[in-house]
Amino acid sequence: MIMQLEWIKTGIGPIKDLITFLNKESKTSDVITRQLIRELRDNLNIFYNAYKNNVSADIIIDMLSNKAYQDAIDKNYKFKKLRVGDIEPYHVLDERNRRYVGWNADKLMDKIDEKIVELKNLKQMNGNSVAQVKNNVALMISNLFYRIKLLVDFIRSDMK
């Protein structure tokens, strides 16, 4: 099943800028922060290249990672190191993310992790493919992309 990634068109423009920003930020001396930033960067790159090459949802799901997040949880990492404070209306560049106003980096990272786990479990429960599932996988992946993008926009807003 080749997934149509039309929904990403509105968010694809700034992805290269966000990836460049994350590359620069990943040079921190804080090892856990560096791993989290790199994971966000790698996941954004997956979406970018999936869009350019019309990649299937199954491949996208396989390639998405949440290992750095889970390792950070195990090490009792304080996610305010990524960005202190709450998401304000001016942080939200995509209208669909308005519902996250008032959230912080910790809560948003948790939702990102939850969605990655859900997609991987859904794929595993259905013969290692989401091609025939009843869930709206395209919407689930789209929501994940925009959550990641929001988190990076939020982190970056502190650096401007």
Tab-separated table of C-alpha atoms in Angstrom, residues 75-137:
chain	number	residue	atom	x	y	z
A	75	LYS	CA	17.173	7.989	33.027
A	76	ASN	CA	14.590	10.338	34.579
A	77	TYR	CA	15.396	13.082	32.058
A	78	LYS	CA	13.733	16.466	32.631
A	79	PHE	CA	12.175	17.404	29.291
A	80	LYS	CA	12.142	21.077	30.221
A	81	LYS	CA	15.791	20.921	29.120
A	82	LEU	CA	14.403	20.791	25.574
A	83	ARG	CA	12.233	23.850	26.163
A	84	VAL	CA	10.955	25.451	29.356
A	85	GLY	CA	7.375	26.665	29.531
A	86	ASP	CA	4.132	25.926	27.768
A	87	ILE	CA	3.135	26.118	24.146
A	88	GLU	CA	1.530	29.489	23.511
A	89	PRO	CA	-0.672	30.441	20.543
A	90	TYR	CA	2.262	32.174	18.828
A	91	HIS	CA	4.246	28.881	18.843
A	92	VAL	CA	1.563	27.155	16.767
A	93	LEU	CA	2.296	27.601	13.075
A	94	ASP	CA	-0.192	24.974	11.843
A	95	GLU	CA	-3.852	25.542	12.700
A	96	ARG	CA	-4.431	21.860	13.410
A	97	ASN	CA	-2.065	22.091	16.387
A	98	ARG	CA	-4.115	24.724	18.260
A	99	ARG	CA	-5.352	22.006	20.630
A	100	TYR	CA	-1.830	21.716	22.083
A	101	VAL	CA	-1.723	25.283	23.415
A	102	GLY	CA	-0.949	25.011	27.130
A	103	TRP	CA	1.038	21.787	26.741
A	104	ASN	CA	4.743	21.546	27.583
A	105	ALA	CA	7.627	19.654	25.949
A	106	ASP	CA	7.197	16.711	28.337
A	107	LYS	CA	3.514	16.206	27.535
A	108	LEU	CA	4.047	16.620	23.788
A	109	MET	CA	7.002	14.194	23.752
A	110	ASP	CA	4.833	11.687	25.619
A	111	LYS	CA	2.088	12.015	22.963
A	112	ILE	CA	4.653	11.572	20.175
A	113	ASP	CA	5.970	8.423	21.846
A	114	GLU	CA	2.442	7.134	22.403
A	115	LYS	CA	1.564	7.542	18.710
A	116	ILE	CA	4.749	5.833	17.514
A	117	VAL	CA	4.087	2.895	19.849
A	118	GLU	CA	0.449	2.728	18.722
A	119	LEU	CA	1.404	2.666	15.030
A	120	LYS	CA	4.064	-0.007	15.551
A	121	ASN	CA	1.650	-2.135	17.612
A	122	LEU	CA	-1.129	-1.729	15.051
A	123	LYS	CA	1.214	-2.880	12.309
A	124	GLN	CA	2.416	-5.848	14.335
A	125	MET	CA	-1.154	-6.912	15.252
A	126	ASN	CA	-2.142	-7.014	11.586
A	127	GLY	CA	0.369	-9.320	9.967
A	128	ASN	CA	3.138	-6.694	9.881
A	129	SER	CA	1.162	-4.385	7.586
A	130	VAL	CA	-1.339	-1.584	8.015
A	131	ALA	CA	-2.654	-1.983	4.474
A	132	GLN	CA	-5.924	-3.612	5.556
A	133	VAL	CA	-6.560	-2.059	8.975
A	134	LYS	CA	-9.747	-0.201	9.769
A	135	ASN	CA	-7.912	2.626	11.529
A	136	ASN	CA	-7.197	5.786	9.566
A	137	VAL	CA	-3.443	5.246	9.439
